[in-house]
XYZ file of C-alpha atoms in Angstrom:
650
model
C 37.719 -18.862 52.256
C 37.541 -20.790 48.940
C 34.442 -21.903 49.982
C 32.939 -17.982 50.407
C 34.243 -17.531 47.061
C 32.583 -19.800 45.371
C 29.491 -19.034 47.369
C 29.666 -15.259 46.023
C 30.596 -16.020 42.333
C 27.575 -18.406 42.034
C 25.516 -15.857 43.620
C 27.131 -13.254 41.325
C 26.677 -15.435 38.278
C 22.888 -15.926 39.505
C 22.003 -12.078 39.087
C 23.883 -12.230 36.022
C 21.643 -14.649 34.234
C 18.522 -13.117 36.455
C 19.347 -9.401 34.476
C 20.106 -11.141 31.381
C 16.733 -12.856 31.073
C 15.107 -9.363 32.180
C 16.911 -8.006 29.268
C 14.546 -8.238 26.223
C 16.619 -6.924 23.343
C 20.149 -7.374 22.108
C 22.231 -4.376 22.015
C 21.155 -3.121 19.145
C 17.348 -3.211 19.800
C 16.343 -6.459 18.290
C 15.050 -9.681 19.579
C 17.529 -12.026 20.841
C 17.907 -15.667 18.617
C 17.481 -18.794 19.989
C 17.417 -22.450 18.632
C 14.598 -23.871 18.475
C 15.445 -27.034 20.688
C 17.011 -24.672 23.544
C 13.232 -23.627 24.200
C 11.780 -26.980 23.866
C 10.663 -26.589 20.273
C 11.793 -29.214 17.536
C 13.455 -27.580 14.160
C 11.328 -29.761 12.301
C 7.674 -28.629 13.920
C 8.621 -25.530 12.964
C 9.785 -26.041 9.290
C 6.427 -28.378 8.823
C 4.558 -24.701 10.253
C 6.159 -22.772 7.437
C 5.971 -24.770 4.513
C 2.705 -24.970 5.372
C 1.960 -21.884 6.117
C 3.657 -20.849 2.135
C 2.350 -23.874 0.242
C -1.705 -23.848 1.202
C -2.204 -19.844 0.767
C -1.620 -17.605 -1.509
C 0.834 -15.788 0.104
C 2.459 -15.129 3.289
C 4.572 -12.344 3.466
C 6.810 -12.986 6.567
C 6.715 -15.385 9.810
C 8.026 -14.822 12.904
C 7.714 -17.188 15.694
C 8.487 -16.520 19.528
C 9.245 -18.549 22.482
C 10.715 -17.271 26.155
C 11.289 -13.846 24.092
C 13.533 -15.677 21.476
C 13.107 -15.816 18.153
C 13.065 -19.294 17.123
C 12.206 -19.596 13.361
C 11.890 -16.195 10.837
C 10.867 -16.140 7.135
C 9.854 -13.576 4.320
C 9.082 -13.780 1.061
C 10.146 -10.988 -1.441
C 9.317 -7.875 -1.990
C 9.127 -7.982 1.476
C 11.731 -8.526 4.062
C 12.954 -7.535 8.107
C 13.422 -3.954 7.254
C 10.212 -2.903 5.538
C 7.698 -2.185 6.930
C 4.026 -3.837 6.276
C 0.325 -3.040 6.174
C -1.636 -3.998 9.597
C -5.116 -2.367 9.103
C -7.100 -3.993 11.620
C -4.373 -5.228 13.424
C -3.796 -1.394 14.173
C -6.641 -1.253 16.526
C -4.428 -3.508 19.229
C -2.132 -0.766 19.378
C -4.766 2.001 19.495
C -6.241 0.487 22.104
C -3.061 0.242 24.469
C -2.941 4.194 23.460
C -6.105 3.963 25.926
C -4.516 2.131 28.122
C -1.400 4.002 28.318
C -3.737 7.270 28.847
C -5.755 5.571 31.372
C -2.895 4.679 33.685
C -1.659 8.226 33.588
C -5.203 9.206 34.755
C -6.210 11.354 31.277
C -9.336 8.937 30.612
C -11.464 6.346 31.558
C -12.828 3.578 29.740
C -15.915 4.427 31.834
C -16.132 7.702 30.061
C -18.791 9.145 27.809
C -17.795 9.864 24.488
C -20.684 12.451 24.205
C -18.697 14.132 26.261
C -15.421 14.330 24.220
C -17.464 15.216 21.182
C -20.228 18.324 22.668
C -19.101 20.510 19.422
C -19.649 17.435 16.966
C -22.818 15.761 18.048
C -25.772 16.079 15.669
C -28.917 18.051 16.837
C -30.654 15.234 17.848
C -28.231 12.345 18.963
C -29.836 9.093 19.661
C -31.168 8.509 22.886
C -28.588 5.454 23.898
C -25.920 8.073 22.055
C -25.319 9.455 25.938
C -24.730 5.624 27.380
C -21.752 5.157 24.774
C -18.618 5.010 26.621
C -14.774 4.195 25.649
C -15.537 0.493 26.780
C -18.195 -0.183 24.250
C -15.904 1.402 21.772
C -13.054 -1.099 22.981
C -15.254 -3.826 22.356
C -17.412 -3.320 20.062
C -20.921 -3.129 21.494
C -21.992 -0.026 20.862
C -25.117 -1.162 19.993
C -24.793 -0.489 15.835
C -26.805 -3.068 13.567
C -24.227 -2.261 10.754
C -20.648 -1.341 10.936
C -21.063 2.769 10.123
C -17.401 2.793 8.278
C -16.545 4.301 4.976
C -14.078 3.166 2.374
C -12.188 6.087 2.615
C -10.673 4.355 6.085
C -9.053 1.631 4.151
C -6.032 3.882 2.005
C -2.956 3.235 0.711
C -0.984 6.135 1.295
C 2.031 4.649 3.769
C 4.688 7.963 3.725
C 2.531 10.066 1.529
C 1.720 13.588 2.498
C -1.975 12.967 4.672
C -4.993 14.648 2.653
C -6.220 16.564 5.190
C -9.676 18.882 4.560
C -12.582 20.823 6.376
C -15.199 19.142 4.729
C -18.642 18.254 6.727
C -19.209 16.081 7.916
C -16.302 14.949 9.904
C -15.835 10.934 10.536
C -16.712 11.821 14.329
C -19.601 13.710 13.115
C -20.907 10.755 11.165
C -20.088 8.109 13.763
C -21.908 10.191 16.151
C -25.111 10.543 13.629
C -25.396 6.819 13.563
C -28.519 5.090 15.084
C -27.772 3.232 17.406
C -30.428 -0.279 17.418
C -29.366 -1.979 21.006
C -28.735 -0.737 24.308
C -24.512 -0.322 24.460
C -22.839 -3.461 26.042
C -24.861 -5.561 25.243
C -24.442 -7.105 21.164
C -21.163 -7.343 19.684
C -20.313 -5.734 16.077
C -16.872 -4.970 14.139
C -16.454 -1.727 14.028
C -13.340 0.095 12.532
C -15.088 3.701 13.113
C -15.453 2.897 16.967
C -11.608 2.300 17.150
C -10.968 5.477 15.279
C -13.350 7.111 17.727
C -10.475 6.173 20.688
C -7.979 7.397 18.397
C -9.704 10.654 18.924
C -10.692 10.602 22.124
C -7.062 9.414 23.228
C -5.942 12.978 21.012
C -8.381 15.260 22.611
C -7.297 13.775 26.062
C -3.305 13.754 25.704
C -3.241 16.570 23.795
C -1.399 14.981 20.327
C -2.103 11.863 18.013
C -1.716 8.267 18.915
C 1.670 7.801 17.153
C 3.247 10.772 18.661
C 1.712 9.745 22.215
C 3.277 6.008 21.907
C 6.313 7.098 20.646
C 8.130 7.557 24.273
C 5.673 5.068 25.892
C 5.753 1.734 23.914
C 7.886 2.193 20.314
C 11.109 3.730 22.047
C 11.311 0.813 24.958
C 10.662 -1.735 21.916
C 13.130 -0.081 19.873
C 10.217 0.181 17.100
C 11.158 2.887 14.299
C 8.898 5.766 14.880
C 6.117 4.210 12.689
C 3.803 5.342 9.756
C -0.327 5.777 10.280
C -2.543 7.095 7.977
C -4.983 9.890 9.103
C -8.191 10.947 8.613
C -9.453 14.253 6.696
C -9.185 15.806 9.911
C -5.230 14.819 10.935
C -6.630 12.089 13.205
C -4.398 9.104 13.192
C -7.006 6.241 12.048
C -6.827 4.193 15.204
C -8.899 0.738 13.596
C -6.187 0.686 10.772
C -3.314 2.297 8.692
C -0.538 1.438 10.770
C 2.621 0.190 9.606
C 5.184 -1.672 11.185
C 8.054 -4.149 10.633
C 7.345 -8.145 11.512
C 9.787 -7.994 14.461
C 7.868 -5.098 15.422
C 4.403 -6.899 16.461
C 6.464 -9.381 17.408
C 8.001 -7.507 20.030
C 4.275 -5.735 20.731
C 3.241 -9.283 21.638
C 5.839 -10.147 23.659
C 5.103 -7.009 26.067
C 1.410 -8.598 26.460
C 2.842 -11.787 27.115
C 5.009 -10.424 29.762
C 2.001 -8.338 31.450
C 3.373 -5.086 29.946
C 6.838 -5.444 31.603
C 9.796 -4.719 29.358
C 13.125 -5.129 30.435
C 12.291 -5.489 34.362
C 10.390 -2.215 33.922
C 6.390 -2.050 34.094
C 6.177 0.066 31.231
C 2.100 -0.857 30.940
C -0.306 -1.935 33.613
C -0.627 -5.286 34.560
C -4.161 -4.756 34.953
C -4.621 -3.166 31.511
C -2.971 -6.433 29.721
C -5.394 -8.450 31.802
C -8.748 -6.706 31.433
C -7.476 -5.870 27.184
C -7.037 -9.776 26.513
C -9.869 -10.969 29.027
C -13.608 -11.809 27.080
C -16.038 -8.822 27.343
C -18.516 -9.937 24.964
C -19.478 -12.936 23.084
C -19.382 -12.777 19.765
C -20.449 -16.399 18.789
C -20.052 -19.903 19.676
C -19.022 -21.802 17.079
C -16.321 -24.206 19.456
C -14.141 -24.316 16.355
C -13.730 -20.825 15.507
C -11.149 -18.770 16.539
C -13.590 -15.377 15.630
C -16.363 -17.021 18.179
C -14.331 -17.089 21.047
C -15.143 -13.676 22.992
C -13.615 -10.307 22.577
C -11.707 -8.019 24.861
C -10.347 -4.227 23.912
C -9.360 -4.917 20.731
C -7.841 -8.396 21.241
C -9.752 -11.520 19.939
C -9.886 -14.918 22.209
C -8.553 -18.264 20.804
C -9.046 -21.352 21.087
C -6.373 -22.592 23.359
C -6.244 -19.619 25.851
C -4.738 -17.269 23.128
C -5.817 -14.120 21.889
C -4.630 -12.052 19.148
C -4.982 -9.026 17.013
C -5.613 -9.339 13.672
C -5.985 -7.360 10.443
C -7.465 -7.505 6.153
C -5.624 -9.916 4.497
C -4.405 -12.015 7.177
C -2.164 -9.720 9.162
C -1.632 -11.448 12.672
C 0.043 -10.958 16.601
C -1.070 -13.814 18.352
C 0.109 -14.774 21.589
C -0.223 -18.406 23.293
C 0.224 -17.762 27.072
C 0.177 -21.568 28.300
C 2.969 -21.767 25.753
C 4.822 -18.841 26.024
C 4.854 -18.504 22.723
C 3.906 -15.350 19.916
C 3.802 -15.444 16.027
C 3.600 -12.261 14.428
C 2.423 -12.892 10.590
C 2.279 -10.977 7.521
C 0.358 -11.532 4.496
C -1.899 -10.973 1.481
C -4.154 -13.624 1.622
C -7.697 -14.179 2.874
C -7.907 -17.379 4.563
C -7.562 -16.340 8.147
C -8.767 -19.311 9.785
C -6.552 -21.183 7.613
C -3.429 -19.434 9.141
C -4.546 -20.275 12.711
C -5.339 -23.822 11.827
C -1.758 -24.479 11.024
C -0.472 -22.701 13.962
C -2.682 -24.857 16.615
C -2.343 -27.896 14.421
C 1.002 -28.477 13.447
C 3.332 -26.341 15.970
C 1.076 -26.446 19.075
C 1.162 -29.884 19.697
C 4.947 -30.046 19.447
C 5.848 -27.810 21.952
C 7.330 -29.229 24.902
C 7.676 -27.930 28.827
C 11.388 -28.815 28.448
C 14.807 -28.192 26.135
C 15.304 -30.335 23.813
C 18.404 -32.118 22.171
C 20.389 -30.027 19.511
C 19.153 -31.427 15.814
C 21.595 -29.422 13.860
C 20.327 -31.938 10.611
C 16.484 -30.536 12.017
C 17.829 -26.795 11.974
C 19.632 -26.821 8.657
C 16.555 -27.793 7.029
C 14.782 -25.282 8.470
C 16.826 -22.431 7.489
C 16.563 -23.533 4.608
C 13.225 -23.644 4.464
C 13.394 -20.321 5.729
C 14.815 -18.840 2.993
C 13.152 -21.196 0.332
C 9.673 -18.536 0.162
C 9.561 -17.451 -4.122
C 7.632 -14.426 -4.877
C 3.678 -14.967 -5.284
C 1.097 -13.053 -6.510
C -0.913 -11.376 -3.923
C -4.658 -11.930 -3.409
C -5.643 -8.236 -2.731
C -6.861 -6.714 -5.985
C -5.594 -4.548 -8.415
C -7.781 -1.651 -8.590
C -8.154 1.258 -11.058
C -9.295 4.563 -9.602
C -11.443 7.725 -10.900
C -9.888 10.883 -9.931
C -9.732 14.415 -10.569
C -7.504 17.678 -10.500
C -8.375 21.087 -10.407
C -5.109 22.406 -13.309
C -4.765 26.198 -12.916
C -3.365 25.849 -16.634
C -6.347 24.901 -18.064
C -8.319 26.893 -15.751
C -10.765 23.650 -15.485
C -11.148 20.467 -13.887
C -9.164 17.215 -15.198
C -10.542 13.972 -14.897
C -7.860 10.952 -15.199
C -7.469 7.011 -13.550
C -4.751 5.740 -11.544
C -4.151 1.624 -11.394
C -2.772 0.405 -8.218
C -1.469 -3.365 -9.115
C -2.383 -6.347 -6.664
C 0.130 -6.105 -3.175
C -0.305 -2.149 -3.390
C -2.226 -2.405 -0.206
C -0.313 -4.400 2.020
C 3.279 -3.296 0.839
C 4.533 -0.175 1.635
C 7.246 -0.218 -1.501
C 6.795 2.601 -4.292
C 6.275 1.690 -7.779
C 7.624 2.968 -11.232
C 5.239 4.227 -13.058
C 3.366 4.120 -16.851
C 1.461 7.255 -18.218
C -1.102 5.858 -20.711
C -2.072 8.663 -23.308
C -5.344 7.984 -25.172
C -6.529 8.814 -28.933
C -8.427 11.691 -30.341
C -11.935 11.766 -29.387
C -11.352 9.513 -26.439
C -10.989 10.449 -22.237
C -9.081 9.284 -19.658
C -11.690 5.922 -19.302
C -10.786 4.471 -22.865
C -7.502 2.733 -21.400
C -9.319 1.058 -19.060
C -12.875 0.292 -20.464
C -13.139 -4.107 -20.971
C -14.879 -3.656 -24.363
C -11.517 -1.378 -25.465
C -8.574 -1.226 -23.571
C -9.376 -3.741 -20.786
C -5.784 -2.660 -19.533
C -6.524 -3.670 -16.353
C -7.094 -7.344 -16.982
C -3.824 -6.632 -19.576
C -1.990 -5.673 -16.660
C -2.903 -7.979 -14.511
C -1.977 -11.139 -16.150
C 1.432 -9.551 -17.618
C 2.482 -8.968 -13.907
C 1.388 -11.692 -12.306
C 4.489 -13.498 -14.511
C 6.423 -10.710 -13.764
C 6.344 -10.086 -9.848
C 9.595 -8.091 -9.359
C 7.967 -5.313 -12.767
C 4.668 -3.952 -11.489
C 3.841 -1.004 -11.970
C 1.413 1.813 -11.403
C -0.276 3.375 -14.817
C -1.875 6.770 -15.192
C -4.453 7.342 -17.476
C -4.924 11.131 -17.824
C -8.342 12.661 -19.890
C -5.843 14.688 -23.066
C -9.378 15.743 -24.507
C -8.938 16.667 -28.586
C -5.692 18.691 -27.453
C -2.919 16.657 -28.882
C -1.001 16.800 -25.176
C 0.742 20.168 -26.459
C 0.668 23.993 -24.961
C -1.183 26.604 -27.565
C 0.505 29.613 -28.678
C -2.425 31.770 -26.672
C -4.081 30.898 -23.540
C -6.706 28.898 -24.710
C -5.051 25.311 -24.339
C -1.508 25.062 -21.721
C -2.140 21.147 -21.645
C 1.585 20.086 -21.740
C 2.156 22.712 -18.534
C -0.934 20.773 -16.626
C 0.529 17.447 -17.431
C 4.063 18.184 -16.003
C 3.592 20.883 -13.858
C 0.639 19.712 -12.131
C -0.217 15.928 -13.114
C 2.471 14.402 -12.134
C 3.001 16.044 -9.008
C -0.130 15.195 -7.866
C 0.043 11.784 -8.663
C 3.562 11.256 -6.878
C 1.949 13.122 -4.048
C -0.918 10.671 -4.280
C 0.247 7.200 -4.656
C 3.513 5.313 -4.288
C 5.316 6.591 -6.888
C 9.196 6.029 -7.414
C 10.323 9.883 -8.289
C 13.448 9.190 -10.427
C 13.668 9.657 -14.545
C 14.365 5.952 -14.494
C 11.271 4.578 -12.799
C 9.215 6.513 -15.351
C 7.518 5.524 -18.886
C 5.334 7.333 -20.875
C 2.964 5.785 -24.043
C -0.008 5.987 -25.793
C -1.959 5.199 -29.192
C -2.219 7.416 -31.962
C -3.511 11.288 -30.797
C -2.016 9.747 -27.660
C 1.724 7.893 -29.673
C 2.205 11.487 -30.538
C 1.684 12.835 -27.314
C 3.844 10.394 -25.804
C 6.739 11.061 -28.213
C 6.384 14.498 -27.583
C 6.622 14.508 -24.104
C 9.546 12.418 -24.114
C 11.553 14.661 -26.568
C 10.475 17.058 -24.803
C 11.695 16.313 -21.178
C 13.736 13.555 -21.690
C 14.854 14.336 -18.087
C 11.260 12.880 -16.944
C 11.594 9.180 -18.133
C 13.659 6.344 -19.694
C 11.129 5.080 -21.957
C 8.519 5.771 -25.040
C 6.016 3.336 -26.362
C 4.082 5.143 -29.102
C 1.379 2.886 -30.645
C 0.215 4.035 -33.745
C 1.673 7.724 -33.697
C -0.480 10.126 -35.371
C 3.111 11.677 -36.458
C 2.987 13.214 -40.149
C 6.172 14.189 -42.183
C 6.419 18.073 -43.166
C 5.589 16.923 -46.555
C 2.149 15.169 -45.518
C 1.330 18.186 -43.194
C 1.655 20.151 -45.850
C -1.070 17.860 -48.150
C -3.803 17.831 -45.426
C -6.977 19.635 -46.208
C -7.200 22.645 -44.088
C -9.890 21.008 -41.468
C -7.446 18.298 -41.026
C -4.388 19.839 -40.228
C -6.297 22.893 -38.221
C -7.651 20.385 -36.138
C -4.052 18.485 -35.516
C -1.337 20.896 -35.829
C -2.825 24.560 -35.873
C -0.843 26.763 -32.875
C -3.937 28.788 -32.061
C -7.819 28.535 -32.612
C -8.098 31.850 -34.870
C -5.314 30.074 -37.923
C -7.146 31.071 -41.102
C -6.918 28.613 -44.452
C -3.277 29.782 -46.662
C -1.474 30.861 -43.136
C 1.809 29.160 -43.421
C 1.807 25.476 -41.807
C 5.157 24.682 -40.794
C 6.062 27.052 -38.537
C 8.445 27.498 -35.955
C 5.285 26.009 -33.465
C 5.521 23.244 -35.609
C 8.617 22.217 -35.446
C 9.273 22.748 -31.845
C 6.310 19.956 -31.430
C 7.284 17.702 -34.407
C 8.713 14.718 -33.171
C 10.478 13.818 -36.303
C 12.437 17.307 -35.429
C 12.845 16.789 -32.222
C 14.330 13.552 -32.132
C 17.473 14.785 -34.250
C 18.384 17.254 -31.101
C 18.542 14.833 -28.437
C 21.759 15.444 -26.386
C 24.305 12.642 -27.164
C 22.919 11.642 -22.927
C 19.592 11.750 -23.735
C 20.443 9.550 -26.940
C 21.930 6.935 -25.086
C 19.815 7.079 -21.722
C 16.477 7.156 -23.721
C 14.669 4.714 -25.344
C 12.142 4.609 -28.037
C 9.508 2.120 -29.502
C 7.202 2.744 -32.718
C 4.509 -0.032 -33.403
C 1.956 0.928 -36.282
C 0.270 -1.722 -37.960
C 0.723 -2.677 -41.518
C -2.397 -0.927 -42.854
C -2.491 1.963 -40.989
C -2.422 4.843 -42.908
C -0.212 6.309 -40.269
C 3.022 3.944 -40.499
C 4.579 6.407 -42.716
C 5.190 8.835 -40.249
C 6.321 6.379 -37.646
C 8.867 4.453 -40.257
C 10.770 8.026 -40.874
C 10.564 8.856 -37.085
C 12.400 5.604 -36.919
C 14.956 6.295 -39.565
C 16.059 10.091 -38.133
C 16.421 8.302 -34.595
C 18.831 6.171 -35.724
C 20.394 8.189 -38.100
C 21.485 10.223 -34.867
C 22.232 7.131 -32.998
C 18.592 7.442 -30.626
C 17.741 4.176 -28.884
C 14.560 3.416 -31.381
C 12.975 0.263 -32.122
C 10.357 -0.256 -35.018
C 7.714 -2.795 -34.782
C 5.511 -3.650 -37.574
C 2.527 -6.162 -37.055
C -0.367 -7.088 -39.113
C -3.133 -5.160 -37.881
C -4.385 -1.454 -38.575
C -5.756 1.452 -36.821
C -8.106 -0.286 -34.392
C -8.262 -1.360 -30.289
C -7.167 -4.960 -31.622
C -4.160 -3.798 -32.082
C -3.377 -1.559 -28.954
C -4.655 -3.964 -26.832
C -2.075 -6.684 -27.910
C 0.446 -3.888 -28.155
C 0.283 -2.854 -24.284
C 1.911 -6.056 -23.333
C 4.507 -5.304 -25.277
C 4.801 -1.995 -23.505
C 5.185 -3.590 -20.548
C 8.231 -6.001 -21.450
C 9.825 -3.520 -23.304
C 9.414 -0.220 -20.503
C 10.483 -3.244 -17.587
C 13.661 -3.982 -19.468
């Protein structure tokens, strides 16, 4: 009797631990933990790995490291961390392509398919001739016979959780892909090519009948327990397929554990077996340099390894590589270039430490790599900052409005929003003055100022003001204020990455543009929490009322018809008149705003901006004054923009 019992509760206990290790998630959907010796993995090959892996590049985002399914060693580095999510772009194409594979095992497609004949209504009036051999394999991997990689710069955005910017316009991506010539006969030369993997995305949409994010949803993020995930589109609503996804690092970790497993999750074949094989197997050479891991062979969107790995991999070092002889995947996130780099330190340092067995407990080993874990500092990130040439279409003005937008460097592989800077410009200048290297050079400004201050970037608008002084006209013939709130800024926080609140905003500019900035503040002081006004072109009733009549028709004047004699200072006037203005602040506004006047010591126009400082804190206004040697001249704005910066980022 005692005997049968035993015999059952081993056998019991047996299918206990049997269903546990079929179970790949804890409870609440993550990854179970491990230590690192329990899966034959010493603490201190793995600490070596990271402090590696953040000392020789310029910056690593976030490691996560894999063996039997457990997570064995996990590090970010700030603003990053588990819960947000990160750029993949090419690393994207892994998942598009097991979108085909999903489709294919429910019998919607075939690799073996045409493409020409997805695309009849798209294809140019006279395709190339190899055009009609094209099929979903040589878009898989890469050999549809293209001498150049036919992709636009338009695929690479930045718009994680923006609003997509869809349009009709001719011709479509497809279109254009489908235009290309094509040099080789299909199959049969190998060439990257992030169009070809948005050309699945489509296919995969016109087959299953709704996007690739939407079709994996049910099929491979719910059994991962992946957040339903972010991926940028095309013009036409097309999810990108070769980039624009965004996911979490325990996210493409879990993604390469299912192709480690042979697309079974949780005892369930959620994928084909035969998919995983045939999507990691080599289907083309694409060189054969021994010691490169991007001359190994290519599959369907997977790149060989050395070492019988394969991977995906994406701009700026974005990685899921799994290590089947190991039984091992790293998932790693980063803005760096040196991919090869990355890899070396994975087969060189924690490769040859693995071992077939568990190892002895070193809790001295694991302390110091938690520690390590936690030790990554904020770096600057090696994608560029970039500054951008747009322009809106303002029913105010009843015209087109030309303006720049810088991104800072990490834009592109974050998916944080950023407080933002509008930069006003002087009279007779445009929305390129700020950001012109023989004048404002504020990009290079910026750049340096935030690269010792990580945790204060920020994105800066540069908006063309024309001769307009920033304000609404009494007629119709100038409504620039109502463009710049009413239209501007929404369009820029529909745009970019913008954090929405009053508090996240700062508004400045140099003289034409100082007053501007004032007036916008006093204005809506419900729109931002601070004012840097360099050089204010702000004149005291009294001076106003000494200006020759070109002078103050051309600065103050309501409408364009004022005649010489008409009375100045009129109600127009001082509803724009920031010396005014500033004496009705609400006691809120007075204590939630601040303001910063910085006129050089010969300017002709410190006068105005010493009394502006005087009624602000005669009615207790946050106000600063700032007085340098310098006068009316891009010398002095350019060294006064880092000073906006410290003093809008306190």
């Amino acid at each position: 009797m005692k005997r049968s019992f035993l015999l059952v509760t081993t056998l019991a206990l047996a299918l206990c631990v049997n269903v546990a290790l079929a179970q790949n998630l804890t409870p609440e959907g993550n990854l179970p933990r491990a230590t690192p010796e329990s899966v034959g993995v010493p603490s201190d090959a793995l600490a070596e790995t990271i402090k590696r892996l953040d000392e020789e590049f310029s910056r690593v985002d976030a490691v996560m490291i894999l063996r039997d399914g457990k997570v064995i060693a996990e590090a970010w580095r700030a603003p990053n961390g588990p819960q947000i999510p990160h750029a993949l772009y090419s690393l994207s194409k892994s998942f598009c392509s097991t979108a085909v594979g999903f489709a294919q095992a429910e019998g919607k497609l075939s690799v073996k398919d045409k493409i020409v004949d997805y695309f009849q209504d798209e294809l140019p009036e006279n395709p190339d001739p190899r055009l009609k051999d094209v099929t979903i394999e040589h878009l898989l991997t890469m050999s549809c016979g293209h001498s150049s990689d036919p992709w636009g710069s338009d695929l690479i955005g930045t718009d994680y959780g923006l609003e997509p910017q869809l349009s009709d316009a001719h011709p479509t991506w497809a279109e254009s892909f489908l235009a290309r010539k094509i040099e080789y006969e299909p199959g049969t030369t190998f060439l990257y090519n992030t169009t070809g993997t948005y050309m699945c995305s489509a296919i995969v949409q016109k087959a299953v009948g709704e996007n690739i994010v939407k079709y994996l949803q049910p099929r491979l993020f719910d059994p991962l327990h992946i957040d339903p995930p972010y991926w940028e589109q095309s013009p036409q609503g097309i999810d990108k397929g070769g980039t624009g996804l965004f996911l979490k690092t325990e996210d493409i970790a879990k993604f390469g554990q299912l192709y480690l497993q042979k697309g079974k999750w949780n005892d369930e074949q959620i994928l084909p077996e035969e998919w995983i094989d045939a999507a990691t197997s080599k289907h083309v050479s694409n060189g054969s340099d021994p010691n490169s891991d991007w001359a190994q062979g290519y599959g369907y969107q997977f790149w060989r390894c050395r070492h019988n790995a394969y991977r995906g991999d994406g701009m700026y070092c974005q990685f899921c590589i799994v290590m089947p002889d190991q039984n091992i995947v790293v998932a790693i996130n980063s803005d760096c270039n040196n991919y090869q780099g990355e890899v070396n330190v994975l087969f060189d340092t924690l490769l040859p430490a693995i071992k077939d067995e568990p190892l002895p407990e070193n809790e001295e080993a694991l302390a110091k790599l938690h520690e390590i874990e936690k030790s990554l500092q904020p770096k600057e990130a090696s994608s560029d900052s970039e500054v951008h040439s747009l322009s809106l279409h303002s029913d105010a003005l009843g015209r087109d409005v030309n303006y720049c937008v810088y991104i800072p460097k990490e834009y592109r592989t974050t998916s944080i929003s950023y407080p933002t800077l509008y930069l006003l410009h002087g009279l007779y200048g445009n929305q390129t003055n700020w950001s012109d290297p023989e004048r404002g050079n504020m990009r290079a400004i910026c750049d340096a100022w935030f690269t010792n201050h990580l945790d204060k970037k920020r994105i800066v608008i540069m908006p063309d003001g024309g001769n307009l002084w920033y304000r609404d006209s009494l007629d119709d013939s100038s409504k620039y204020e109502t463009f710049f709130f009413n239209e501007l800024i929404p369009e820029v926080e529909k745009r970019y990455r913008c954090q929405h609140d009053a508090s996240s905003r700062a508004i400045a500019g140099l003289s034409m543009g100082g007053y501007g900035a004032l007036l916008y503040a006093l204005h809506r002081p419900d729109m931002f929490q601070s004012c840097y006004a360099m050089s204010p072109a702000i004149r005291t009733a009294d001076e106003v009322q000494k200006l020759s009549f070109e002078e103050f028709k051309k600065r103050y004047a309501a409408t364009a018809d004022v005649k010489d004699g008409d009375e100045r200072l009129t109600e127009y006037f001082y509803e724009n008149d920031p010396h005014t203005l500033v004496t009705k602040l609400s006691e809120e506004d007075k204590k939630r705003m601040s303001f910063l006047i910085d006129c050089g010591d010969d300017d002709s126009l410190l006068y105005g901006g010493y009394v502006f400082f005087q009624k602000a804190k005669s009615v207790g206004a946050n106000c600063e004054l700032r007085v340098r040697d310098g006068v009316h001249d891009w010398k002095y704005w350019r060294e006064a923009l880092e000073m906006t910066l410290q003093f809008i980022s306190k």
